PDB file of C-alpha atoms in Angstrom:
ATOM      1  CA  MET A1121      -9.194  13.417  -9.458  1.00 79.00           C
ATOM      2  CA  LYS A1122     -12.706  12.539 -10.539  1.00 84.00           C
ATOM      3  CA  THR A1123     -11.550   9.846 -12.970  1.00 88.00           C
ATOM      4  CA  ARG A1124      -9.273   8.317 -10.338  1.00 92.00           C
ATOM      5  CA  PHE A1125     -12.179   8.115  -7.864  1.00 92.00           C
ATOM      6  CA  TYR A1126     -14.375   6.625 -10.603  1.00 91.00           C
ATOM      7  CA  LYS A1127     -11.809   3.927 -11.419  1.00 93.00           C
ATOM      8  CA  ILE A1128     -11.214   3.043  -7.767  1.00 95.00           C
ATOM      9  CA  SER A1129     -14.941   2.795  -7.014  1.00 94.00           C
ATOM     10  CA  THR A1130     -15.505   0.653 -10.120  1.00 94.00           C
ATOM     11  CA  PHE A1131     -12.717  -1.704  -9.070  1.00 96.00           C
ATOM     12  CA  LEU A1132     -14.071  -1.988  -5.516  1.00 96.00           C
ATOM     13  CA  LEU A1133     -17.594  -2.714  -6.764  1.00 93.00           C
ATOM     14  CA  ALA A1134     -16.239  -5.427  -9.070  1.00 93.00           C
ATOM     15  CA  LEU A1135     -14.437  -7.022  -6.103  1.00 92.00           C
ATOM     16  CA  LEU A1136     -17.626  -6.794  -4.044  1.00 90.00           C
ATOM     17  CA  VAL A1137     -19.597  -8.640  -6.732  1.00 86.00           C
ATOM     18  CA  LEU A1138     -16.855 -11.262  -7.050  1.00 87.00           C
ATOM     19  CA  PHE A1139     -16.621 -11.979  -3.320  1.00 82.00           C
ATOM     20  CA  SER A1140     -20.380 -11.906  -2.747  1.00 82.00           C
ATOM     21  CA  THR A1141     -20.951 -14.621  -5.359  1.00 84.00           C
ATOM     22  CA  THR A1142     -18.093 -16.900  -4.266  1.00 85.00           C
ATOM     23  CA  SER A1143     -18.882 -19.583  -1.707  1.00 86.00           C
ATOM     24  CA  PHE A1144     -16.230 -21.206   0.471  1.00 84.00           C
ATOM     25  CA  THR A1145     -15.808 -23.543   3.438  1.00 88.00           C
ATOM     26  CA  VAL A1146     -13.702 -22.922   6.539  1.00 89.00           C
ATOM     27  CA  GLN A1147     -12.621 -26.079   8.347  1.00 91.00           C
ATOM     28  CA  LYS A1148     -10.926 -25.955  11.784  1.00 90.00           C
ATOM     29  CA  HIS A1149      -9.335 -28.800  13.743  1.00 88.00           C
ATOM     30  CA  PHE A1150      -9.194 -28.439  17.528  1.00 87.00           C
ATOM     31  CA  CYS A1151      -7.208 -30.647  19.861  1.00 86.00           C
ATOM     32  CA  GLY A1152      -8.805 -29.996  23.219  1.00 80.00           C
ATOM     33  CA  THR A1153      -9.290 -26.236  23.316  1.00 83.00           C
ATOM     34  CA  PHE A1154      -6.305 -25.398  21.093  1.00 85.00           C
ATOM     35  CA  LEU A1155      -6.679 -24.668  17.398  1.00 86.00           C
ATOM     36  CA  VAL A1156      -4.299 -26.988  15.541  1.00 86.00           C
ATOM     37  CA  ASP A1157      -5.091 -26.167  11.907  1.00 87.00           C
ATOM     38  CA  ALA A1158      -7.513 -24.081   9.877  1.00 88.00           C
ATOM     39  CA  SER A1159      -8.145 -24.368   6.164  1.00 88.00           C
ATOM     40  CA  VAL A1160     -10.250 -22.196   3.902  1.00 86.00           C
ATOM     41  CA  PHE A1161     -10.732 -24.333   0.791  1.00 78.00           C
ATOM     42  CA  GLY A1162      -9.169 -27.709   1.625  1.00 78.00           C
ATOM     43  CA  LYS A1163      -9.298 -30.172   4.507  1.00 80.00           C
ATOM     44  CA  ALA A1164      -7.676 -29.190   7.812  1.00 78.00           C
ATOM     45  CA  GLU A1165      -4.821 -31.428   8.927  1.00 80.00           C
ATOM     46  CA  SER A1166      -5.390 -33.472  12.050  1.00 78.00           C
ATOM     47  CA  CYS A1167      -3.112 -33.375  15.069  1.00 73.00           C
ATOM     48  CA  SER A1168      -0.368 -35.908  15.827  1.00 67.00           C
ATOM     49  CA  LEU A1169      -2.561 -37.797  18.307  1.00 60.00           C
ATOM     50  CA  HIS A1170      -4.512 -39.403  15.459  1.00 56.00           C
ATOM     51  CA  ALA A1171      -1.335 -40.576  13.713  1.00 52.00           C
ATOM     52  CA  GLN A1172       0.101 -42.420  16.744  1.00 53.00           C
ATOM     53  CA  LYS A1173      -1.183 -45.821  17.774  1.00 52.00           C
ATOM     54  CA  PRO A1174      -2.385 -45.962  21.375  1.00 53.00           C
ATOM     55  CA  LEU A1175      -0.332 -47.970  23.833  1.00 53.00           C
ATOM     56  CA  SER A1176      -3.300 -49.304  25.753  1.00 53.00           C
ATOM     57  CA  PRO A1177      -7.074 -49.404  25.191  1.00 55.00           C
ATOM     58  CA  THR A1178      -7.703 -47.045  28.112  1.00 52.00           C
ATOM     59  CA  ILE A1179      -5.636 -44.285  26.509  1.00 50.00           C
ATOM     60  CA  GLU A1180      -7.587 -44.709  23.275  1.00 49.00           C
ATOM     61  CA  SER A1181     -10.910 -44.214  25.021  1.00 47.00           C
ATOM     62  CA  LEU A1182      -9.634 -41.061  26.761  1.00 46.00           C
ATOM     63  CA  GLU A1183      -8.201 -39.507  23.597  1.00 51.00           C
ATOM     64  CA  GLU A1184     -11.231 -40.077  21.380  1.00 58.00           C
ATOM     65  CA  GLY A1185     -13.132 -37.135  22.795  1.00 64.00           C
ATOM     66  CA  CYS A1186     -10.261 -34.647  22.912  1.00 78.00           C
ATOM     67  CA  CYS A1187     -10.202 -33.713  19.198  1.00 83.00           C
ATOM     68  CA  ASN A1188     -13.045 -32.177  17.245  1.00 85.00           C
ATOM     69  CA  GLU A1189     -13.526 -30.459  13.923  1.00 85.00           C
ATOM     70  CA  GLU A1190     -15.655 -27.458  13.063  1.00 88.00           C
ATOM     71  CA  LYS A1191     -16.861 -26.854   9.558  1.00 89.00           C
ATOM     72  CA  SER A1192     -18.572 -23.627   8.531  1.00 88.00           C
ATOM     73  CA  THR A1193     -19.772 -22.929   5.020  1.00 87.00           C
ATOM     74  CA  VAL A1194     -20.368 -19.472   3.574  1.00 82.00           C
ATOM     75  CA  GLU A1195     -22.811 -19.693   0.693  1.00 85.00           C
ATOM     76  CA  GLY A1196     -22.464 -17.248  -2.194  1.00 82.00           C
ATOM     77  CA  GLN A1197     -25.273 -15.338  -3.764  1.00 78.00           C
ATOM     78  CA  ASP A1198     -26.938 -17.004  -6.752  1.00 74.00           C
ATOM     79  CA  GLU A1199     -28.973 -14.129  -8.154  1.00 71.00           C
ATOM     80  CA  LEU A1200     -27.577 -10.623  -8.387  1.00 66.00           C
ATOM     81  CA  GLN A1201     -30.522  -8.921 -10.087  1.00 67.00           C
ATOM     82  CA  LEU A1202     -33.721  -8.168  -8.255  1.00 65.00           C
ATOM     83  CA  PRO A1203     -36.915  -9.481  -9.812  1.00 66.00           C
ATOM     84  CA  LEU A1204     -38.927  -6.938 -11.763  1.00 65.00           C
ATOM     85  CA  ASN A1205     -42.259  -7.804 -10.165  1.00 71.00           C
ATOM     86  CA  ILE A1206     -41.474  -6.260  -6.765  1.00 78.00           C
ATOM     87  CA  LEU A1207     -44.094  -3.525  -7.196  1.00 81.00           C
ATOM     88  CA  ASP A1208     -47.728  -4.204  -8.004  1.00 85.00           C
ATOM     89  CA  LEU A1209     -49.445  -2.431 -10.888  1.00 86.00           C
ATOM     90  CA  ASP A1210     -51.133   0.073  -8.546  1.00 89.00           C
ATOM     91  CA  GLU A1211     -47.798   0.951  -6.935  1.00 88.00           C
ATOM     92  CA  GLN A1212     -46.162   1.374 -10.347  1.00 87.00           C
ATOM     93  CA  VAL A1213     -48.955   3.705 -11.515  1.00 90.00           C
ATOM     94  CA  PHE A1214     -48.653   5.754  -8.320  1.00 92.00           C
ATOM     95  CA  LEU A1215     -44.878   6.006  -8.672  1.00 88.00           C
ATOM     96  CA  VAL A1216     -45.048   7.141 -12.304  1.00 89.00           C
ATOM     97  CA  SER A1217     -47.772   9.709 -11.608  1.00 90.00           C
ATOM     98  CA  TYR A1218     -45.906  11.038  -8.546  1.00 88.00           C
ATOM     99  CA  LEU A1219     -42.655  11.459 -10.467  1.00 85.00           C
ATOM    100  CA  PHE A1220     -44.492  13.074 -13.381  1.00 85.00           C
ATOM    101  CA  SER A1221     -46.266  15.541 -11.073  1.00 85.00           C
ATOM    102  CA  PHE A1222     -43.455  16.434  -8.702  1.00 83.00           C
ATOM    103  CA  GLY A1223     -40.409  15.613 -10.809  1.00 74.00           C
ATOM    104  CA  GLN A1224     -39.686  19.269 -11.453  1.00 73.00           C
ATOM    105  CA  PHE A1225     -38.929  19.799  -7.760  1.00 76.00           C
ATOM    106  CA  PHE A1226     -36.197  17.158  -7.787  1.00 70.00           C
ATOM    107  CA  GLN A1227     -34.194  18.663 -10.644  1.00 71.00           C
ATOM    108  CA  GLY A1228     -30.956  20.349  -9.712  1.00 72.00           C
ATOM    109  CA  LYS A1229     -30.036  23.946 -10.379  1.00 73.00           C
ATOM    110  CA  LYS A1230     -28.603  24.880 -13.724  1.00 78.00           C
ATOM    111  CA  ARG A1231     -24.944  25.755 -13.665  1.00 81.00           C
ATOM    112  CA  GLN A1232     -24.240  29.409 -14.146  1.00 84.00           C
ATOM    113  CA  VAL A1233     -21.957  29.835 -17.137  1.00 84.00           C
ATOM    114  CA  VAL A1234     -19.354  32.597 -16.955  1.00 85.00           C
ATOM    115  CA  PRO A1235     -18.578  33.546 -20.578  1.00 85.00           C
ATOM    116  CA  PHE A1236     -15.340  35.426 -19.858  1.00 85.00           C
ATOM    117  CA  LYS A1237     -13.785  32.898 -17.499  1.00 84.00           C
ATOM    118  CA  ASN A1238     -11.182  31.675 -20.001  1.00 86.00           C
ATOM    119  CA  TYR A1239     -10.845  34.983 -21.858  1.00 86.00           C
ATOM    120  CA  CYS A1240      -7.378  36.487 -22.257  1.00 87.00           C
ATOM    121  CA  PRO A1241      -7.179  40.229 -23.077  1.00 82.00           C
ATOM    122  CA  PRO A1242      -5.384  41.191 -26.283  1.00 81.00           C
ATOM    123  CA  LEU A1243      -1.757  42.192 -26.167  1.00 83.00           C
ATOM    124  CA  LEU A1244      -0.876  45.888 -26.124  1.00 78.00           C
ATOM    125  CA  VAL A1245       0.267  46.912 -29.587  1.00 82.00           C
ATOM    126  CA  TYR A1246       1.147  50.511 -28.756  1.00 84.00           C
ATOM    127  CA  ASP A1247       1.114  52.761 -25.727  1.00 83.00           C
ATOM    128  CA  ILE A1248      -2.065  54.873 -25.663  1.00 83.00           C
ATOM    129  CA  GLN A1249      -0.536  57.607 -23.467  1.00 83.00           C
ATOM    130  CA  LEU A1250       2.210  58.289 -25.969  1.00 85.00           C
ATOM    131  CA  ARG A1251      -0.147  58.128 -28.923  1.00 87.00           C
ATOM    132  CA  ASN A1252      -2.533  60.690 -27.465  1.00 87.00           C
ATOM    133  CA  GLN A1253       0.334  62.618 -25.834  1.00 88.00           C
ATOM    134  CA  ILE A1254      -1.207  62.728 -22.410  1.00 87.00           C
ATOM    135  CA  PHE A1255       1.436  63.123 -19.699  1.00 85.00           C
ATOM    136  CA  LEU A1256       1.213  63.652 -15.973  1.00 84.00           C
ATOM    137  CA  ILE A1257       3.372  66.493 -14.758  1.00 75.00           C
TER     138      ILE A1257
END
């Protein structure tokens, strides 16, 4: 049970690191208020209004403002390790002296060992009542 939990948590942490460092772009194409196409890595396809040629110049001027595209980019993380100079020298000295002084209070209890937990009694070789001839009447 413990090893299964360990393997699952390791796998999930590896996926977390992978997805936190990957950057991607989401592109959406709207025609009016309706979502026509959405694409995660590529370019979103435009609607059929852009492919058709307008019949008159007035229709072209009306249709120019109906379509729009949204583009949102999710940047990945570049550095995964924190810099080592987060704490000043005074803070480091205080932390080391505090842990040295009060570290004994943070230690867990020792496990109590039961020496006869896995002990099996020896098999009976002979019957003691018959050997000593002690009978209940």
